[in-house]
């Protein structure tokens, strides 16, 4: 029984929630695990026409029988966690099986304050973060002044840690950003108010997951964010502050790389991006507007309109490489139903030179213009297709061409947001 990784192969919002749900309904999944990021994620699952959005929780929380795990690599806002849990409980979802790592770092209110003021400070250079405090919480972690979940259960230790964390932060807030200092006691009170409800959920999740794998159970690691938002491998500095790539899963869960059996990259049949940063195939014309409208490309977490462009095979190949993908899950093919002609970026031109791989430097990537190959559209509704053979010939040609140029086989194809709207190609 395998350990499976599902991750984003582009700039996020590829349909990781749907892919996770798809796997959880076709295979028996014992654990669904988040290993990085926080409530900056927004994953949509549509079950029997009912729409659910998960942020900090893995979408596996909707899978009966699976245990949901928030592992050590995640940054946890207790406020966001309980808000999300309460929202699901209200809708009748059983959320009893949730385990949170004692080592996960905590997002407190000052992290989102700092996230917002530092974005404002950056002016036109801002990243376009979700404002959820993700970057400041990871910065504290690396700076060794972070607060971990386990610290919430010992008020004396918590107070010491909050003091250490706020010491430098308050200098910054008052002297650089011209804001009021944050009170230590207010933060201690804020965080201890969640301790009692959190305590029964907390465990050593690395031990839990490794023991599950030893017993032959199936563990699904549900990625958040995406390869091109990775702090090491993405379009730095226009990235998130964690490692959403496959390697980050091992660090974020305390599971060794030798235990991972499959790595599935979720990729849209076109490309979107929220926030700032380079995006070679971005469209500023009627086609871009059509992708945005037909694809419903509005952020689940922040409600921001997503930038849209054509499929970029250079990015697909790069994702296949840095993640060691065993397969892709292609989503939103149905969004292309009405297009006459569909361009696909097969390479770039950078300062007069043709390149087929991701350029080495950010400057070159900023200069990259797409080299397109054109495919004929299929001009029909594919949302009811349930096998590859049912797809119109032009759609089959498009998918086969993408598969050939992207560096890994296509395990499945999404033809609509619903749980049943999936074609499994390589079962
Ligand atoms: P995630 O963050 O990667 O989980 O993706 P999001 O949930 O942010 O965005 C993906 C959006 O596309 C959601 O609204 C999904 O319901 C929707 N979606 C996923 N797969 C498909 C598909 O194959 N076709 C269509 N039309 N929508 C899809
Ligand atoms: P899912 O899991 C799309 C983007 C933000 C911003 C940058 C940094 O739903 O795919 P952050 O708040 O993380 O410091 O913001 O990363 N971003 C996402 N974009 N989908 C996401 O998550 C994202 N999470 C962060 O828009 O550009
Ligand atoms: Mg999303």
Short mmCIF file of C-alpha atoms and ligand atoms in Angstrom, two decimals:
data_model
loop_
_atom_site.label_atom_id
_atom_site.label_comp_id
_atom_site.label_asym_id
_atom_site.label_seq_id
_atom_site.Cartn_x
_atom_site.Cartn_y
_atom_site.Cartn_z
CA UNK A 1 0.00 0.00 0.00
CA UNK A 2 1.49 3.25 -1.08
CA UNK A 3 2.39 6.72 0.04
CA UNK A 4 1.07 9.08 -2.60
CA UNK A 5 1.90 12.75 -3.07
CA UNK A 6 -0.49 15.10 -4.86
CA UNK A 7 0.96 18.54 -5.59
CA UNK A 8 0.45 21.62 -7.72
CA UNK A 9 2.51 21.71 -10.91
CA UNK A 10 1.86 25.36 -11.85
CA UNK A 11 1.09 28.45 -9.71
CA UNK A 12 -1.66 26.94 -7.56
CA UNK A 13 -5.40 26.30 -7.90
CA UNK A 14 -4.85 23.46 -10.35
CA UNK A 15 -7.57 21.36 -8.75
CA UNK A 16 -5.58 19.59 -6.03
CA UNK A 17 -8.74 19.33 -3.92
CA UNK A 18 -10.58 17.55 -6.69
CA UNK A 19 -7.63 15.25 -7.45
CA UNK A 20 -7.34 14.32 -3.76
CA UNK A 21 -11.05 13.64 -3.55
CA UNK A 22 -10.91 11.61 -6.77
CA UNK A 23 -8.16 9.37 -5.40
CA UNK A 24 -9.90 9.09 -2.05
CA UNK A 25 -13.07 7.83 -3.71
CA UNK A 26 -11.42 5.33 -6.07
CA UNK A 27 -8.80 3.96 -3.64
CA UNK A 28 -9.02 3.30 0.08
CA UNK A 29 -7.12 6.13 1.72
CA UNK A 30 -6.33 5.85 5.43
CA UNK A 31 -4.67 9.23 5.98
CA UNK A 32 -4.81 12.55 4.12
CA UNK A 33 -1.99 14.85 5.20
CA UNK A 34 -1.13 18.52 4.74
CA UNK A 35 2.64 19.08 5.02
CA UNK A 36 3.27 22.74 4.14
CA UNK A 37 1.61 26.14 3.92
CA UNK A 38 -1.39 27.13 5.99
CA UNK A 39 -4.78 28.71 5.44
CA UNK A 40 -3.44 30.54 2.38
CA UNK A 41 -4.66 27.47 0.45
CA UNK A 42 -8.16 27.15 -0.93
CA UNK A 43 -9.17 23.72 -2.23
CA UNK A 44 -12.59 23.15 -3.76
CA UNK A 45 -14.43 19.84 -3.78
CA UNK A 46 -17.84 19.39 -5.34
CA UNK A 47 -19.78 16.38 -4.02
CA UNK A 48 -23.30 15.72 -5.35
CA UNK A 49 -23.50 19.31 -6.54
CA UNK A 50 -22.55 20.63 -3.08
CA UNK A 51 -19.45 22.79 -2.98
CA UNK A 52 -16.94 22.64 -0.12
CA UNK A 53 -13.78 24.71 0.29
CA UNK A 54 -10.94 23.69 2.59
CA UNK A 55 -8.11 25.99 3.60
CA UNK A 56 -5.97 24.69 6.46
CA UNK A 57 -7.62 21.29 6.65
CA UNK A 58 -6.80 18.64 4.06
CA UNK A 59 -9.74 18.04 1.71
CA UNK A 60 -9.58 14.46 2.96
CA UNK A 61 -11.66 15.72 5.90
CA UNK A 62 -14.60 15.07 3.52
CA UNK A 63 -13.55 11.45 2.94
CA UNK A 64 -15.38 9.12 5.30
CA UNK A 65 -12.98 6.76 7.06
CA UNK A 66 -9.81 8.75 6.38
CA UNK A 67 -7.89 10.42 9.19
CA UNK A 68 -6.87 14.01 8.44
CA UNK A 69 -3.43 15.12 9.53
CA UNK A 70 -1.86 18.57 9.79
CA UNK A 71 1.83 17.70 9.92
CA UNK A 72 4.85 19.54 11.32
CA UNK A 73 5.62 21.55 8.16
CA UNK A 74 2.30 23.40 8.23
CA UNK A 75 1.85 26.81 9.87
CA UNK A 76 -1.33 26.63 11.95
CA UNK A 77 -3.58 29.52 12.85
CA UNK A 78 -5.73 28.09 15.67
CA UNK A 79 -8.32 30.77 14.94
CA UNK A 80 -8.56 29.72 11.28
CA UNK A 81 -8.50 26.04 12.22
CA UNK A 82 -11.50 26.26 14.53
CA UNK A 83 -13.39 28.60 12.22
CA UNK A 84 -12.98 26.07 9.42
CA UNK A 85 -13.88 23.11 11.61
CA UNK A 86 -16.99 24.86 12.91
CA UNK A 87 -18.08 25.69 9.36
CA UNK A 88 -17.86 22.01 8.40
CA UNK A 89 -19.56 20.81 11.59
CA UNK A 90 -22.45 23.19 10.79
CA UNK A 91 -22.81 21.44 7.44
CA UNK A 92 -22.91 18.03 9.08
CA UNK A 93 -19.37 16.89 8.21
CA UNK A 94 -17.78 14.48 10.70
CA UNK A 95 -14.50 16.13 11.69
CA UNK A 96 -13.63 13.89 14.63
CA UNK A 97 -10.61 12.28 12.97
CA UNK A 98 -8.17 15.19 12.92
CA UNK A 99 -4.61 15.04 14.18
CA UNK A 100 -2.31 18.06 14.49
CA UNK A 101 1.46 17.86 14.90
CA UNK A 102 2.91 19.10 18.20
CA UNK A 103 5.80 20.53 16.16
CA UNK A 104 3.76 22.58 13.70
CA UNK A 105 4.37 26.32 14.04
CA UNK A 106 1.59 28.62 15.11
CA UNK A 107 0.29 31.70 13.30
CA UNK A 108 -0.82 34.33 15.81
CA UNK A 109 -2.62 37.58 15.03
CA UNK A 110 0.63 39.57 14.84
CA UNK A 111 1.81 37.43 11.91
CA UNK A 112 -1.05 38.57 9.69
CA UNK A 113 -0.61 42.16 10.92
CA UNK A 114 3.05 42.03 9.85
CA UNK A 115 2.14 40.31 6.56
CA UNK A 116 -0.21 43.17 5.67
CA UNK A 117 2.00 46.07 6.77
CA UNK A 118 5.10 44.66 5.09
CA UNK A 119 3.16 44.24 1.83
CA UNK A 120 2.06 47.85 2.05
CA UNK A 121 5.66 48.84 2.74
CA UNK A 122 6.81 47.08 -0.47
CA UNK A 123 4.52 49.32 -2.54
CA UNK A 124 4.69 48.44 -6.22
CA UNK A 125 7.09 45.57 -5.44
CA UNK A 126 4.55 43.75 -3.31
CA UNK A 127 4.18 39.97 -3.63
CA UNK A 128 0.39 39.98 -3.50
CA UNK A 129 0.31 37.60 -0.51
CA UNK A 130 -2.93 36.28 0.91
CA UNK A 131 -2.31 38.40 4.05
CA UNK A 132 -2.74 35.33 6.25
CA UNK A 133 0.59 35.70 8.08
CA UNK A 134 2.21 32.75 6.31
CA UNK A 135 5.53 34.46 5.43
CA UNK A 136 6.07 36.06 8.89
CA UNK A 137 5.28 32.75 10.65
CA UNK A 138 7.82 30.84 8.52
CA UNK A 139 10.31 33.69 9.01
CA UNK A 140 9.98 33.31 12.79
CA UNK A 141 10.43 29.55 12.45
CA UNK A 142 13.68 29.91 10.52
CA UNK A 143 14.73 32.77 12.79
CA UNK A 144 14.19 30.41 15.78
CA UNK A 145 11.66 32.62 17.49
CA UNK A 146 8.61 30.66 16.36
CA UNK A 147 5.89 29.26 18.60
CA UNK A 148 4.94 25.64 18.16
CA UNK A 149 1.66 23.91 18.88
CA UNK A 150 3.13 22.11 21.92
CA UNK A 151 4.07 25.48 23.46
CA UNK A 152 0.39 26.34 23.87
CA UNK A 153 0.08 23.80 26.67
CA UNK A 154 2.63 25.36 29.03
CA UNK A 155 1.78 28.96 29.77
CA UNK A 156 5.17 29.76 31.34
CA UNK A 157 7.08 28.58 28.29
CA UNK A 158 4.56 30.20 25.97
CA UNK A 159 5.05 33.59 27.66
CA UNK A 160 8.85 33.34 27.29
CA UNK A 161 8.53 32.45 23.63
CA UNK A 162 6.03 35.20 22.87
CA UNK A 163 8.36 37.69 24.59
CA UNK A 164 11.28 36.54 22.46
CA UNK A 165 9.19 36.63 19.29
CA UNK A 166 7.79 40.10 19.94
CA UNK A 167 11.04 41.67 21.07
CA UNK A 168 12.37 42.24 17.55
CA UNK A 169 8.95 42.38 15.90
CA UNK A 170 7.82 45.25 18.12
CA UNK A 171 10.92 47.28 17.25
CA UNK A 172 10.04 46.77 13.59
CA UNK A 173 6.36 47.53 14.06
CA UNK A 174 6.91 50.74 16.02
CA UNK A 175 10.12 52.12 14.48
CA UNK A 176 9.87 51.02 10.85
CA UNK A 177 6.18 50.52 10.16
CA UNK A 178 4.93 53.21 12.53
CA UNK A 179 2.41 50.90 14.20
CA UNK A 180 1.48 50.19 17.83
CA UNK A 181 3.48 47.53 19.67
CA UNK A 182 1.80 44.16 20.23
CA UNK A 183 1.21 43.29 23.92
CA UNK A 184 2.77 40.03 25.12
CA UNK A 185 -0.11 39.31 27.50
CA UNK A 186 -2.70 39.82 24.77
CA UNK A 187 -0.98 37.20 22.58
CA UNK A 188 -0.56 34.76 25.49
CA UNK A 189 -4.29 35.11 26.23
CA UNK A 190 -5.17 34.72 22.53
CA UNK A 191 -3.18 31.52 22.14
CA UNK A 192 -4.04 29.87 25.46
CA UNK A 193 -7.74 30.37 24.67
CA UNK A 194 -7.38 27.64 22.02
CA UNK A 195 -5.31 25.21 24.11
CA UNK A 196 -8.07 23.14 25.65
CA UNK A 197 -9.89 22.44 22.40
CA UNK A 198 -6.63 21.77 20.56
CA UNK A 199 -4.99 19.43 23.08
CA UNK A 200 -6.86 16.18 22.25
CA UNK A 201 -5.99 16.58 18.56
CA UNK A 202 -2.25 16.89 19.10
CA UNK A 203 0.17 14.01 18.45
CA UNK A 204 3.57 13.02 17.06
CA UNK A 205 2.40 12.88 13.46
CA UNK A 206 5.71 11.61 12.07
CA UNK A 207 5.45 8.54 14.31
CA UNK A 208 1.77 8.12 13.46
CA UNK A 209 2.37 8.23 9.69
CA UNK A 210 5.44 6.02 9.68
CA UNK A 211 3.61 3.41 11.76
CA UNK A 212 0.67 3.58 9.36
CA UNK A 213 3.03 2.99 6.43
CA UNK A 214 4.66 0.08 8.32
CA UNK A 215 1.20 -1.49 8.65
CA UNK A 216 0.71 -1.16 4.90
CA UNK A 217 -1.90 1.59 5.09
CA UNK A 218 -2.31 4.22 2.39
CA UNK A 219 -1.20 7.77 3.11
CA UNK A 220 -2.08 10.60 0.75
CA UNK A 221 -0.05 13.79 1.06
CA UNK A 222 -2.20 16.62 -0.23
CA UNK A 223 -0.08 19.48 -1.52
CA UNK A 224 -0.98 23.12 -1.12
CA UNK A 225 0.33 26.01 -3.23
CA UNK A 226 2.49 24.75 -6.08
CA UNK A 227 5.89 24.16 -7.67
CA UNK A 228 6.17 27.65 -9.19
CA UNK A 229 5.33 29.17 -5.77
CA UNK A 230 8.07 27.15 -4.03
CA UNK A 231 10.52 29.34 -2.12
CA UNK A 232 13.48 27.48 -3.69
CA UNK A 233 12.19 26.33 -7.07
CA UNK A 234 9.51 28.89 -7.90
CA UNK A 235 9.60 32.42 -9.30
CA UNK A 236 11.39 33.92 -6.28
CA UNK A 237 10.62 36.40 -4.72
CA UNK A 238 7.05 36.06 -6.04
CA UNK A 239 6.49 32.83 -4.13
CA UNK A 240 5.09 31.54 -0.89
CA UNK A 241 7.39 30.93 2.09
CA UNK A 242 7.40 27.12 2.10
CA UNK A 243 8.44 24.18 -0.09
CA UNK A 244 5.33 22.81 -1.83
CA UNK A 245 7.53 20.55 -4.05
CA UNK A 246 7.72 16.79 -3.45
CA UNK A 247 10.90 17.12 -1.36
CA UNK A 248 9.06 19.44 1.02
CA UNK A 249 6.58 16.67 1.78
CA UNK A 250 9.28 14.54 3.44
CA UNK A 251 10.52 17.45 5.56
CA UNK A 252 7.00 18.60 6.34
CA UNK A 253 5.80 15.17 7.47
CA UNK A 254 8.87 13.48 8.92
CA UNK A 255 8.65 10.68 6.35
CA UNK A 256 11.71 9.59 4.36
CA UNK A 257 11.88 9.87 0.54
CA UNK A 258 12.28 6.10 0.19
CA UNK A 259 8.71 5.67 1.43
CA UNK A 260 7.05 7.68 -1.35
CA UNK A 261 5.62 5.54 -4.16
CA UNK A 262 3.76 7.97 -6.43
CA UNK A 263 4.08 11.70 -7.03
CA UNK A 264 1.14 13.16 -8.94
CA UNK A 265 1.39 16.70 -10.33
CA UNK A 266 -1.97 18.39 -10.81
CA UNK A 267 -1.96 20.65 -13.85
CA UNK A 268 -4.64 22.69 -15.60
CA UNK A 269 -5.19 22.42 -19.35
CA UNK A 270 -4.24 26.12 -19.35
CA UNK A 271 -2.46 28.27 -16.72
CA UNK A 272 -3.52 30.66 -13.95
CA UNK A 273 -1.77 32.70 -11.32
CA UNK A 274 -2.92 34.91 -8.40
CA UNK A 275 -0.72 37.68 -7.04
CA UNK A 276 2.36 39.28 -8.63
CA UNK A 277 5.23 37.79 -10.59
CA UNK A 278 6.27 36.66 -14.06
CA UNK A 279 3.89 34.54 -16.16
CA UNK A 280 5.06 34.10 -19.78
CA UNK A 281 1.81 32.82 -21.31
CA UNK A 282 -0.44 35.35 -19.58
CA UNK A 283 -3.19 36.74 -21.82
CA UNK A 284 -4.49 40.30 -21.78
CA UNK A 285 -7.09 39.80 -24.52
CA UNK A 286 -10.55 38.33 -25.08
CA UNK A 287 -9.18 34.76 -24.82
CA UNK A 288 -7.76 35.48 -21.36
CA UNK A 289 -11.06 37.02 -20.34
CA UNK A 290 -12.88 33.93 -21.68
CA UNK A 291 -10.63 31.51 -19.75
CA UNK A 292 -11.21 33.55 -16.61
CA UNK A 293 -14.99 33.60 -17.10
CA UNK A 294 -15.55 30.02 -18.29
CA UNK A 295 -13.06 28.59 -15.78
CA UNK A 296 -14.57 30.61 -12.92
CA UNK A 297 -11.05 31.75 -12.10
CA UNK A 298 -11.64 33.58 -8.84
CA UNK A 299 -9.55 32.80 -5.75
CA UNK A 300 -11.19 30.54 -3.15
CA UNK A 301 -9.31 32.17 -0.25
CA UNK A 302 -9.11 35.83 -1.20
CA UNK A 303 -11.74 36.31 -3.91
CA UNK A 304 -9.13 37.81 -6.24
CA UNK A 305 -9.46 37.38 -10.00
CA UNK A 306 -6.86 34.91 -11.30
CA UNK A 307 -4.58 35.89 -14.18
CA UNK A 308 -5.06 33.45 -17.09
CA UNK A 309 -2.94 32.16 -19.96
CA UNK A 310 -2.29 29.13 -22.17
CA UNK A 311 -0.72 25.82 -21.15
CA UNK A 312 3.02 26.11 -20.66
CA UNK A 313 4.85 22.86 -21.39
CA UNK A 314 8.18 24.30 -20.21
CA UNK A 315 6.69 24.67 -16.74
CA UNK A 316 5.15 21.18 -16.96
CA UNK A 317 8.54 19.65 -17.79
CA UNK A 318 10.20 21.67 -15.03
CA UNK A 319 7.60 20.42 -12.54
CA UNK A 320 8.04 16.84 -13.71
CA UNK A 321 11.78 17.26 -13.11
CA UNK A 322 11.98 19.02 -9.73
CA UNK A 323 9.24 16.85 -8.23
CA UNK A 324 10.20 13.54 -9.86
CA UNK A 325 6.58 13.21 -10.99
CA UNK A 326 5.38 9.70 -11.73
CA UNK A 327 2.23 11.12 -13.36
CA UNK A 328 0.07 14.17 -13.98
CA UNK A 329 -3.62 14.76 -13.33
CA UNK A 330 -4.87 17.15 -16.04
CA UNK A 331 -7.80 19.33 -14.92
CA UNK A 332 -10.30 21.71 -16.51
CA UNK A 333 -10.03 20.37 -20.05
CA UNK A 334 -13.74 21.22 -20.42
CA UNK A 335 -12.96 24.93 -19.99
CA UNK A 336 -11.40 24.82 -23.48
CA UNK A 337 -14.60 23.43 -25.11
CA UNK A 338 -15.54 26.61 -26.96
CA UNK A 339 -12.15 27.70 -28.32
CA UNK A 340 -11.56 27.62 -32.09
CA UNK A 341 -7.79 27.27 -31.80
CA UNK A 342 -5.74 26.45 -28.69
CA UNK A 343 -2.13 27.62 -28.44
CA UNK A 344 0.34 25.65 -26.28
CA UNK A 345 3.66 27.09 -25.21
CA UNK A 346 6.33 24.56 -26.24
CA UNK A 347 9.42 26.69 -25.52
CA UNK A 348 10.53 30.26 -24.92
CA UNK A 349 12.43 32.88 -26.76
CA UNK A 350 14.80 34.61 -24.34
CA UNK A 351 16.75 37.61 -25.63
CA UNK A 352 16.66 36.25 -29.18
CA UNK A 353 17.54 32.64 -28.23
CA UNK A 354 15.18 29.64 -28.32
CA UNK A 355 15.15 27.70 -25.02
CA UNK A 356 13.25 24.53 -24.15
CA UNK A 357 13.98 24.38 -20.43
CA UNK A 358 13.22 26.76 -17.60
CA UNK A 359 15.80 29.59 -17.88
CA UNK A 360 18.50 29.57 -15.19
CA UNK A 361 17.98 33.12 -13.91
CA UNK A 362 14.91 35.12 -12.94
CA UNK A 363 16.00 37.93 -15.27
CA UNK A 364 15.91 35.53 -18.22
CA UNK A 365 12.53 34.20 -17.09
CA UNK A 366 11.19 37.76 -16.96
CA UNK A 367 12.38 38.16 -20.58
CA UNK A 368 10.88 34.85 -21.77
CA UNK A 369 8.25 35.08 -24.49
CA UNK A 370 6.33 31.94 -25.43
CA UNK A 371 6.84 29.96 -28.62
CA UNK A 372 3.43 28.52 -29.47
CA UNK A 373 2.21 25.43 -31.28
CA UNK A 374 -1.46 25.62 -32.28
CA UNK A 375 -4.15 22.96 -31.89
CA UNK A 376 -7.65 22.89 -33.37
CA UNK A 377 -10.43 23.17 -30.80
CA UNK A 378 -13.16 20.52 -30.49
CA UNK A 379 -16.07 22.94 -30.14
CA UNK A 380 -18.30 20.59 -28.17
CA UNK A 381 -19.30 19.87 -24.59
CA UNK A 382 -17.05 17.19 -23.06
CA UNK A 383 -18.34 17.45 -19.49
CA UNK A 384 -20.29 14.19 -19.86
CA UNK A 385 -17.35 12.13 -21.23
CA UNK A 386 -16.22 9.36 -18.89
CA UNK A 387 -13.57 7.59 -20.99
CA UNK A 388 -10.72 8.80 -23.15
CA UNK A 389 -12.36 7.25 -26.23
CA UNK A 390 -15.50 9.35 -25.69
CA UNK A 391 -13.54 12.59 -26.07
CA UNK A 392 -13.77 14.28 -29.48
CA UNK A 393 -10.79 13.51 -31.76
CA UNK A 394 -9.35 17.04 -31.42
CA UNK A 395 -9.49 16.84 -27.62
CA UNK A 396 -7.70 13.48 -27.73
CA UNK A 397 -5.01 15.00 -29.98
CA UNK A 398 -4.61 17.95 -27.60
CA UNK A 399 -4.25 15.72 -24.51
CA UNK A 400 -1.85 13.31 -26.20
CA UNK A 401 0.31 16.21 -27.41
CA UNK A 402 0.41 17.74 -23.91
CA UNK A 403 1.30 14.37 -22.39
CA UNK A 404 4.13 13.89 -24.87
CA UNK A 405 5.68 17.30 -24.17
CA UNK A 406 5.14 17.42 -20.38
CA UNK A 407 7.45 14.68 -19.13
CA UNK A 408 5.08 12.28 -17.35
CA UNK A 409 1.99 10.24 -18.24
CA UNK A 410 -1.50 11.60 -17.57
CA UNK A 411 -3.17 9.50 -14.88
CA UNK A 412 -6.51 11.26 -15.13
CA UNK A 413 -8.37 14.10 -16.82
CA UNK A 414 -10.90 16.45 -15.24
CA UNK A 415 -13.87 17.39 -17.41
CA UNK A 416 -15.85 19.26 -14.76
CA UNK A 417 -15.71 20.20 -11.07
CA UNK A 418 -17.90 17.29 -9.89
CA UNK A 419 -16.53 14.17 -8.23
CA UNK A 420 -17.80 12.03 -11.11
CA UNK A 421 -16.49 14.31 -13.87
CA UNK A 422 -13.17 12.55 -14.28
CA UNK A 423 -11.65 10.33 -16.92
CA UNK A 424 -9.14 7.86 -15.51
CA UNK A 425 -6.62 7.20 -18.28
CA UNK A 426 -4.02 5.05 -16.52
CA UNK A 427 -6.00 3.43 -13.69
P1 LIG B 1 -6.73 23.77 -5.66
O1 LIG B 1 -6.33 24.91 -4.81
O2 LIG B 1 -5.60 23.22 -6.46
O3 LIG B 1 -7.44 22.68 -4.91
O4 LIG B 1 -7.78 24.34 -6.72
P2 LIG B 1 -8.97 25.39 -6.43
O5 LIG B 1 -10.06 24.67 -5.74
O6 LIG B 1 -8.44 26.62 -5.84
O7 LIG B 1 -9.39 25.77 -7.91
C1 LIG B 1 -9.78 24.80 -8.83
C2 LIG B 1 -11.21 25.13 -9.31
O8 LIG B 1 -11.49 24.39 -10.46
C3 LIG B 1 -12.29 24.75 -8.31
O9 LIG B 1 -13.34 25.66 -8.44
C4 LIG B 1 -12.71 23.37 -8.76
O10 LIG B 1 -14.05 23.04 -8.42
C5 LIG B 1 -12.59 23.51 -10.24
N1 LIG B 1 -12.23 22.28 -10.98
C6 LIG B 1 -11.37 21.30 -10.62
N2 LIG B 1 -11.25 20.40 -11.62
C7 LIG B 1 -12.05 20.83 -12.62
C8 LIG B 1 -12.34 20.35 -13.93
O11 LIG B 1 -11.82 19.34 -14.40
N3 LIG B 1 -13.21 21.11 -14.68
C9 LIG B 1 -13.79 22.25 -14.22
N4 LIG B 1 -14.63 22.92 -15.02
N5 LIG B 1 -13.54 22.72 -12.98
C10 LIG B 1 -12.68 22.03 -12.21
P1 LIG B 2 -3.75 26.60 -3.33
O1 LIG B 2 -3.33 25.52 -2.36
C1 LIG B 2 -2.70 30.20 -5.55
C2 LIG B 2 0.19 32.93 -3.70
C3 LIG B 2 -0.33 34.28 -3.29
C4 LIG B 2 0.90 35.13 -3.47
C5 LIG B 2 2.02 34.20 -3.02
C6 LIG B 2 2.47 34.42 -1.59
O2 LIG B 2 -5.20 26.93 -3.26
O3 LIG B 2 -3.28 26.28 -4.70
P2 LIG B 2 1.39 33.83 0.76
O4 LIG B 2 0.12 34.32 1.41
O5 LIG B 2 1.46 32.35 0.61
O6 LIG B 2 2.62 34.40 1.41
O7 LIG B 2 1.36 34.47 -0.72
O8 LIG B 2 1.50 32.87 -3.16
N1 LIG B 2 -0.56 31.77 -3.16
C7 LIG B 2 -1.41 31.03 -3.87
N2 LIG B 2 -1.85 31.14 -5.13
N3 LIG B 2 -3.13 29.16 -4.81
C8 LIG B 2 -2.69 29.00 -3.54
O9 LIG B 2 -3.00 27.93 -2.79
C9 LIG B 2 -1.81 29.98 -3.00
N4 LIG B 2 -1.22 30.15 -1.79
C10 LIG B 2 -0.44 31.24 -1.91
O10 LIG B 2 -1.39 34.69 -4.12
O11 LIG B 2 1.10 35.41 -4.85
MG1 LIG B 3 -6.80 26.92 -4.50
#
